[in-house]
Short mmCIF file of C-alpha atoms and ligand atoms in Angstrom, two decimals:
data_model
loop_
_atom_site.label_atom_id
_atom_site.label_comp_id
_atom_site.label_asym_id
_atom_site.label_seq_id
_atom_site.Cartn_x
_atom_site.Cartn_y
_atom_site.Cartn_z
CA UNK I 1 215.10 -25.02 95.06
CA UNK I 2 216.37 -23.92 91.62
CA UNK I 3 217.85 -27.38 90.95
CA UNK I 4 214.43 -29.09 90.99
CA UNK I 5 213.50 -27.38 87.88
CA UNK I 6 215.04 -28.50 84.56
CA UNK I 7 215.72 -25.99 81.67
CA UNK I 8 212.74 -25.52 79.21
CA UNK I 9 210.04 -26.24 81.99
CA UNK I 10 207.99 -23.50 80.23
CA UNK I 11 209.18 -23.96 76.69
CA UNK I 12 206.44 -22.99 74.17
CA UNK I 13 204.40 -21.35 77.00
CA UNK I 14 203.31 -17.52 76.97
CA UNK I 15 203.49 -15.50 80.21
CA UNK I 16 202.20 -12.10 80.97
CA UNK I 17 203.72 -10.13 83.90
CA UNK I 18 201.98 -7.01 85.13
CA UNK I 19 204.26 -4.73 86.93
CA UNK I 20 207.21 -6.56 85.50
CA UNK I 21 209.59 -3.82 84.79
CA UNK I 22 211.29 -3.82 88.13
CA UNK I 23 212.30 -5.36 91.44
CA UNK I 24 210.64 -8.67 92.38
CA UNK I 25 208.45 -8.94 89.38
CA UNK I 26 211.21 -8.34 86.93
CA UNK I 27 212.92 -11.19 88.66
CA UNK I 28 210.04 -13.28 88.07
CA UNK I 29 209.73 -12.29 84.41
CA UNK I 30 213.33 -13.15 84.03
CA UNK I 31 212.89 -16.55 85.59
CA UNK I 32 209.95 -17.50 83.47
CA UNK I 33 211.88 -16.60 80.37
CA UNK I 34 214.83 -18.53 81.64
CA UNK I 35 212.45 -21.63 81.91
CA UNK I 36 211.60 -21.03 78.16
CA UNK I 37 208.46 -18.84 78.32
CA UNK I 38 207.79 -16.06 75.92
CA UNK I 39 207.18 -13.30 78.24
CA UNK I 40 205.21 -9.98 77.99
CA UNK I 41 205.75 -7.18 80.51
CA UNK I 42 203.74 -4.37 81.18
CA UNK I 43 204.04 -1.29 83.48
CA UNK I 44 203.52 2.54 83.37
CA UNK I 45 206.93 3.65 82.22
CA UNK I 46 207.86 2.79 78.68
CA UNK I 47 211.58 3.25 79.32
CA UNK I 48 211.53 0.74 82.28
CA UNK I 49 209.42 -1.76 80.16
CA UNK I 50 212.00 -1.30 77.29
CA UNK I 51 215.02 -1.99 79.82
CA UNK I 52 213.26 -5.08 81.20
CA UNK I 53 212.34 -6.51 77.82
CA UNK I 54 216.26 -5.94 76.85
CA UNK I 55 217.52 -7.74 80.05
CA UNK I 56 215.46 -10.87 78.81
CA UNK I 57 216.31 -10.55 75.14
CA UNK I 58 220.05 -9.67 75.67
CA UNK I 59 220.23 -12.88 77.82
CA UNK I 60 218.67 -14.92 74.87
CA UNK I 61 215.22 -15.18 75.95
CA UNK I 62 211.98 -14.05 74.17
CA UNK I 63 210.23 -10.98 75.59
CA UNK I 64 207.95 -8.12 74.41
CA UNK I 65 206.47 -5.34 76.51
CA UNK I 66 204.16 -2.11 76.45
CA UNK I 67 203.48 0.62 78.63
CA UNK I 68 200.21 0.23 80.59
CA UNK I 69 198.59 1.32 83.72
CA UNK I 70 196.83 -1.43 85.49
CA UNK I 71 194.13 0.93 86.63
CA UNK I 72 192.98 1.13 82.91
CA UNK I 73 190.85 -1.92 82.20
CA UNK I 74 190.75 -1.21 78.39
CA UNK I 75 194.48 -0.75 78.19
CA UNK I 76 195.16 -3.89 79.99
CA UNK I 77 192.90 -5.91 77.78
CA UNK I 78 194.52 -4.40 74.82
CA UNK I 79 197.97 -5.38 76.13
CA UNK I 80 196.65 -8.87 76.69
CA UNK I 81 195.21 -9.01 73.24
CA UNK I 82 198.58 -7.98 71.86
CA UNK I 83 200.25 -10.56 73.84
CA UNK I 84 198.18 -13.23 72.25
CA UNK I 85 198.68 -11.94 68.82
CA UNK I 86 202.52 -12.00 69.22
CA UNK I 87 203.17 -15.07 71.36
CA UNK I 88 199.73 -17.13 71.46
CA UNK I 89 197.32 -17.77 74.33
CA UNK I 90 198.34 -17.09 77.81
CA UNK I 91 199.41 -19.85 79.94
CA UNK I 92 200.87 -17.85 82.92
CA UNK I 93 199.69 -14.55 84.28
CA UNK I 94 201.44 -12.74 87.04
CA UNK I 95 199.78 -9.62 88.71
CA UNK I 96 202.35 -7.73 90.72
CA UNK I 97 201.95 -4.15 90.04
CA UNK I 98 201.87 -2.22 93.37
CA UNK I 99 202.19 1.18 94.93
CA UNK I 100 203.06 1.82 98.51
CA UNK I 101 204.36 4.40 101.04
CA UNK I 102 204.47 4.58 104.81
CA UNK I 103 201.69 7.03 106.15
CA UNK I 104 199.47 6.93 109.20
CA UNK I 105 195.93 7.10 108.44
CA UNK I 106 195.68 10.71 109.41
CA UNK I 107 198.35 11.55 107.21
CA UNK I 108 196.58 9.90 104.33
CA UNK I 109 194.07 11.54 102.23
CA UNK I 110 191.00 9.63 100.64
CA UNK I 111 192.75 9.84 97.52
CA UNK I 112 196.20 8.52 98.93
CA UNK I 113 194.18 5.37 100.07
CA UNK I 114 192.24 5.15 96.78
CA UNK I 115 195.60 5.40 94.88
CA UNK I 116 197.05 2.19 96.56
CA UNK I 117 193.64 0.36 96.50
CA UNK I 118 193.34 1.09 92.77
CA UNK I 119 196.82 0.10 91.73
CA UNK I 120 197.02 -3.21 93.95
CA UNK I 121 193.51 -4.51 94.36
CA UNK I 122 191.59 -2.95 91.22
CA UNK I 123 194.73 -3.38 89.16
CA UNK I 124 194.70 -7.08 90.09
CA UNK I 125 191.17 -7.46 89.43
CA UNK I 126 191.62 -5.87 86.07
CA UNK I 127 194.51 -8.19 85.09
CA UNK I 128 192.85 -11.18 86.14
CA UNK I 129 189.45 -10.37 84.92
CA UNK I 130 190.64 -9.36 81.59
CA UNK I 131 193.05 -12.34 81.05
CA UNK I 132 190.34 -14.86 81.31
CA UNK I 133 189.40 -14.39 77.73
CA UNK I 134 192.89 -14.42 76.64
CA UNK I 135 194.05 -17.75 78.51
CA UNK I 136 195.16 -21.25 77.29
CA UNK I 137 192.44 -23.22 78.87
CA UNK I 138 192.60 -25.64 80.52
CA UNK I 139 195.85 -25.52 82.17
CA UNK I 140 196.51 -21.77 82.86
CA UNK I 141 197.86 -20.61 86.00
CA UNK I 142 197.35 -17.11 87.43
CA UNK I 143 199.67 -15.89 90.34
CA UNK I 144 199.06 -12.55 92.07
CA UNK I 145 201.89 -10.94 94.29
CA UNK I 146 200.41 -10.55 97.79
CA UNK I 147 202.27 -9.69 101.03
CA UNK I 148 202.16 -10.84 104.60
CA UNK I 149 200.48 -7.53 105.50
CA UNK I 150 197.46 -9.00 103.75
CA UNK I 151 197.15 -11.28 106.71
CA UNK I 152 198.95 -9.44 109.52
CA UNK I 153 198.37 -5.72 110.11
CA UNK I 154 201.21 -3.23 110.16
CA UNK I 155 201.29 0.49 111.30
CA UNK I 156 201.15 3.08 108.53
CA UNK I 157 200.38 0.36 105.94
CA UNK I 158 196.37 0.52 106.22
CA UNK I 159 196.02 1.17 102.52
CA UNK I 160 198.53 -1.77 101.33
CA UNK I 161 197.10 -4.10 104.23
CA UNK I 162 193.63 -3.68 103.03
CA UNK I 163 194.60 -4.07 99.17
CA UNK I 164 196.61 -7.35 99.84
CA UNK I 165 193.96 -8.62 102.18
CA UNK I 166 191.52 -8.10 99.22
CA UNK I 167 193.89 -9.76 96.70
CA UNK I 168 193.97 -12.71 99.15
CA UNK I 169 190.16 -13.33 99.24
CA UNK I 170 189.82 -12.40 95.40
CA UNK I 171 192.44 -15.33 94.89
CA UNK I 172 190.17 -17.69 96.66
CA UNK I 173 186.85 -16.59 94.93
CA UNK I 174 188.40 -16.68 91.38
CA UNK I 175 190.06 -20.17 92.20
CA UNK I 176 186.37 -21.32 92.93
CA UNK I 177 184.67 -19.58 89.74
CA UNK I 178 187.50 -20.65 87.37
CA UNK I 179 188.57 -24.10 88.71
CA UNK I 180 185.99 -25.68 86.49
CA UNK I 181 187.61 -24.20 83.47
CA UNK I 182 190.88 -25.50 84.26
CA UNK I 183 192.33 -22.32 85.39
CA UNK I 184 194.42 -22.27 88.70
CA UNK I 185 194.55 -19.10 90.75
CA UNK I 186 197.05 -18.60 93.48
CA UNK I 187 199.00 -15.87 95.17
CA UNK I 188 202.71 -15.62 96.40
CA UNK I 189 203.35 -13.77 99.51
CA UNK I 190 206.88 -12.59 99.69
CA UNK I 191 208.38 -11.37 103.18
CA UNK I 192 210.99 -8.62 103.18
CA UNK I 193 213.02 -8.89 99.90
CA UNK I 194 216.58 -7.30 99.72
CA UNK I 195 217.30 -4.69 96.94
CA UNK I 196 213.94 -3.73 96.15
CA UNK I 197 211.82 -0.47 95.99
CA UNK I 198 209.38 -1.93 98.59
CA UNK I 199 211.89 -2.24 101.23
CA UNK I 200 213.72 0.96 100.54
CA UNK I 201 210.42 2.61 101.26
CA UNK I 202 209.27 0.39 104.05
CA UNK I 203 212.64 0.18 105.89
CA UNK I 204 214.80 3.12 104.71
CA UNK I 205 217.45 3.15 107.43
CA UNK I 206 219.99 0.67 108.27
CA UNK I 207 218.52 0.48 111.92
CA UNK I 208 215.05 -0.26 110.66
CA UNK I 209 216.47 -2.95 108.36
CA UNK I 210 218.40 -4.46 111.29
CA UNK I 211 215.27 -4.68 113.42
CA UNK I 212 213.18 -6.09 110.80
CA UNK I 213 215.63 -8.83 110.10
CA UNK I 214 216.05 -9.68 113.69
CA UNK I 215 212.31 -10.32 114.04
CA UNK I 216 212.08 -12.82 110.92
CA UNK I 217 212.35 -16.42 112.03
CA UNK I 218 214.75 -17.22 109.19
CA UNK I 219 216.73 -14.03 110.19
CA UNK I 220 217.25 -11.83 107.24
CA UNK I 221 215.69 -10.54 103.97
CA UNK I 222 214.78 -12.90 101.08
CA UNK I 223 216.05 -12.55 97.53
CA UNK I 224 214.15 -11.79 94.33
CA UNK I 225 215.12 -15.36 93.17
CA UNK I 226 213.38 -16.95 96.23
CA UNK I 227 210.06 -15.40 94.91
CA UNK I 228 210.85 -16.25 91.24
CA UNK I 229 211.35 -19.79 92.02
CA UNK I 230 208.06 -20.01 94.01
CA UNK I 231 206.26 -18.13 91.12
CA UNK I 232 207.94 -20.80 88.69
CA UNK I 233 206.59 -23.76 90.81
CA UNK I 234 203.09 -22.34 90.69
CA UNK I 235 203.26 -21.84 86.89
CA UNK I 236 204.54 -25.28 86.35
CA UNK I 237 202.61 -28.68 86.07
CA UNK I 238 204.33 -29.42 89.48
CA UNK I 239 201.62 -27.36 91.09
CA UNK I 240 198.82 -28.92 88.93
CA UNK I 241 196.55 -29.54 91.84
CA UNK I 242 197.32 -26.27 93.75
CA UNK I 243 194.67 -23.39 93.47
CA UNK I 244 193.33 -20.77 95.82
CA UNK I 245 196.37 -21.07 97.79
CA UNK I 246 198.27 -17.99 99.29
CA UNK I 247 201.91 -19.27 99.47
CA UNK I 248 204.05 -17.63 102.24
CA UNK I 249 207.36 -17.27 100.77
CA UNK I 250 208.49 -15.05 103.68
CA UNK I 251 211.13 -16.62 105.94
CA UNK I 252 208.43 -16.84 108.59
CA UNK I 253 207.36 -13.13 108.63
CA UNK I 254 203.75 -13.73 108.86
CA UNK I 255 204.03 -15.82 111.92
CA UNK I 256 204.94 -12.61 113.83
CA UNK I 257 207.78 -11.21 115.78
CA UNK I 258 210.43 -14.08 116.25
CA UNK I 259 212.94 -11.78 118.02
CA UNK I 260 213.02 -13.39 121.25
CA UNK I 261 216.58 -14.10 121.43
CA UNK I 262 217.08 -13.63 124.97
CA UNK I 263 214.14 -16.06 125.79
CA UNK I 264 215.38 -18.59 123.22
CA UNK I 265 218.85 -18.67 125.00
CA UNK I 266 217.28 -19.03 128.48
CA UNK I 267 215.27 -21.82 127.08
CA UNK I 268 218.18 -23.80 125.86
C1 LIG Q 301 201.03 10.33 102.12
C2 LIG Q 301 200.92 10.21 99.87
C3 LIG Q 301 202.35 9.73 100.00
C4 LIG Q 301 203.01 9.73 101.17
C5 LIG Q 301 201.69 9.81 97.90
N1 LIG Q 301 200.45 10.25 98.59
N2 LIG Q 301 202.70 9.64 98.72
N3 LIG Q 301 200.18 10.47 101.07
N4 LIG Q 301 202.23 9.97 102.22
N5 LIG Q 301 204.19 9.29 101.31
C6 LIG Q 301 199.20 10.85 98.04
C7 LIG Q 301 199.39 11.94 97.19
O1 LIG Q 301 199.56 13.15 98.07
C8 LIG Q 301 198.04 11.96 96.42
O2 LIG Q 301 196.84 12.25 97.27
C9 LIG Q 301 197.77 10.44 96.32
O3 LIG Q 301 198.77 9.80 97.19
C10 LIG Q 301 198.23 9.95 94.90
O4 LIG Q 301 199.58 10.38 94.66
P1 LIG Q 301 200.17 10.52 93.12
O5 LIG Q 301 201.62 10.68 93.28
O6 LIG Q 301 199.39 11.37 92.31
O7 LIG Q 301 199.82 8.91 92.63
P2 LIG Q 301 200.60 8.21 91.50
O8 LIG Q 301 201.21 9.13 90.59
O9 LIG Q 301 199.44 7.26 90.84
O10 LIG Q 301 201.65 7.25 91.97
C11 LIG Q 301 201.34 6.27 93.04
C12 LIG Q 301 202.16 6.29 94.30
C13 LIG Q 301 203.67 6.14 93.77
C14 LIG Q 301 201.92 4.74 94.88
C15 LIG Q 301 201.86 7.26 95.16
O11 LIG Q 301 204.50 6.02 95.17
C16 LIG Q 301 204.11 5.08 92.98
O12 LIG Q 301 203.87 5.22 91.75
N6 LIG Q 301 204.70 3.93 93.48
C17 LIG Q 301 205.01 2.59 92.62
C18 LIG Q 301 206.32 2.10 93.11
C19 LIG Q 301 206.24 1.49 94.54
O13 LIG Q 301 205.47 2.03 95.30
N7 LIG Q 301 206.87 0.36 94.64
C20 LIG Q 301 206.78 -0.23 95.98
C21 LIG Q 301 205.91 -1.26 96.01
S1 LIG Q 301 206.33 -2.17 97.53
P3 LIG Q 301 196.27 13.84 97.25
O14 LIG Q 301 195.20 13.82 98.14
O15 LIG Q 301 197.48 14.66 97.39
O16 LIG Q 301 195.81 13.89 95.84
C22 LIG Q 301 205.06 -2.93 98.31
C23 LIG Q 301 205.47 -3.50 99.41
C24 LIG Q 301 204.66 -4.59 99.99
O17 LIG Q 301 203.98 -2.72 97.75
C25 LIG Q 301 204.71 -4.96 101.37
C26 LIG Q 301 203.58 -4.14 102.18
C27 LIG Q 301 202.18 -4.49 101.71
P1 LIG Q 302 208.75 -2.26 92.45
O1 LIG Q 302 210.07 -2.44 91.81
O2 LIG Q 302 208.36 -0.77 92.68
O3 LIG Q 302 207.52 -2.88 91.42
C1 LIG Q 302 206.48 -2.38 91.27
C2 LIG Q 302 206.20 -2.50 89.89
O4 LIG Q 302 204.86 -2.15 89.52
C3 LIG Q 302 207.15 -1.78 88.89
O5 LIG Q 302 207.45 -2.42 87.79
C4 LIG Q 302 206.15 -0.44 88.47
O6 LIG Q 302 206.57 -0.09 87.36
C5 LIG Q 302 204.85 -1.33 88.47
N1 LIG Q 302 203.64 -0.34 88.60
C6 LIG Q 302 203.41 0.54 89.73
N2 LIG Q 302 202.20 0.97 89.53
C7 LIG Q 302 201.64 0.56 88.26
C8 LIG Q 302 200.47 0.81 87.58
N3 LIG Q 302 199.31 1.60 88.09
N4 LIG Q 302 200.25 0.01 86.40
C9 LIG Q 302 201.16 -0.72 85.90
N5 LIG Q 302 202.42 -0.93 86.70
C10 LIG Q 302 202.70 -0.29 87.76
O7 LIG Q 302 208.43 -2.82 93.95
P2 LIG Q 302 208.91 -4.26 94.55
O8 LIG Q 302 209.36 -4.09 96.03
O9 LIG Q 302 209.74 -5.04 93.59
O10 LIG Q 302 207.46 -4.78 94.51
C11 LIG Q 302 206.92 -5.90 93.71
C12 LIG Q 302 205.62 -6.55 94.22
O11 LIG Q 302 206.10 -7.36 95.23
C13 LIG Q 302 204.54 -5.68 94.56
O12 LIG Q 302 203.39 -6.40 94.35
C14 LIG Q 302 204.89 -5.68 96.19
O13 LIG Q 302 203.51 -5.36 96.87
C15 LIG Q 302 205.25 -7.05 96.44
N6 LIG Q 302 205.99 -7.31 97.72
C16 LIG Q 302 207.14 -6.66 97.72
C17 LIG Q 302 207.95 -6.84 99.03
C18 LIG Q 302 209.30 -6.39 99.20
O14 LIG Q 302 210.03 -6.54 100.14
N7 LIG Q 302 209.74 -5.50 98.29
C19 LIG Q 302 207.38 -7.58 100.06
C20 LIG Q 302 206.02 -8.22 100.06
C21 LIG Q 302 205.45 -7.95 98.63
P3 LIG Q 302 206.13 1.53 86.79
O15 LIG Q 302 206.57 2.39 87.73
O16 LIG Q 302 206.71 1.53 85.25
O17 LIG Q 302 204.63 1.49 86.58
#
């Protein structure tokens, strides 16, 4: 997919990536910078933010960042304002901060459930809601990072499933409210992505990893680049008539268990 994007697709544009200091979202921030955008990164850890910014500037890109917890609306608003001051009105917002752990509901305190809802769902509300006043309108593109679990239930993931389902619906509501202002609002739903904190937590053993890979239609984990390219597409004019969409970039994960190899062989 990468080849269809020419260098400089986002030259002169400003991007803001919440939760962009590691994993999938860092890959997104790096990809947007590679396409020419000036990129702002926020997450809680100042050290992680500094390393993420350095990974972009060392490669010749333009980036800046600040420590910020997406659960704190005023802090998010201040980070957005600082971004505009430095780089100009914001063209692309990515909301990807998340927290997760495997826990059955009876092993989950009310505060444990609330913590994931607050980071993922309220945090995404804060980032998107606060961004509106700082956007380059018309033309801005807002992209949240959701998950197949927002549509498909999973054991021991009640908190994350509920949060991601909320993000999906909020994406559609905001697309309706902000479309008339020329603001597109979409979400990308990554399937299991290799070499991430998320999969280290959700499939901590080689056996679990093998089982999950065997159930995905395309057989295997995706890469951070897969997600970064999809976000770049939504950020770009190529997606100029796309809003309110939850785009699956998941190898078919959301379709369900495609592990019926024995049946497949018999059907041939
Ligand atoms: C049960 C747990 C728990 C666990 C924490 N808690 N871990 N309960 N099982 N394994 C409980 C705590 O006991 C506490 O409740 C409450 O959760 C808040 O914990 P804190 O540590 O105080 O919260 P905080 O410091 O805000 O940290 C948030 C965190 C942490 C989510 C708990 O793991 C974190 O910072 N995660 C960020 C990185 C991350 O998770 N990346 C992966 C994203 S992957 P009590 O009642 O004791 O006060 C992802 C995959 C998507 O999202 C695919 C599926 C949707
Ligand atoms: P990750 O590396 O842990 O990324 C999470 C990021 O969010 C980190 O940069 C973290 O940095 C930041 N963050 C966490 N809590 C925050 C808060 N309260 N305020 C601000 N920033 C916060 O995990 P990942 O696996 O790459 O996941 C990235 C995104 O993809 C998440 O939205 C996740 O739900 C989604 N996703 C992942 C997978 C997968 O296979 N990994 C699959 C589907 C969806 P700090 O610690 O510095 O705050």
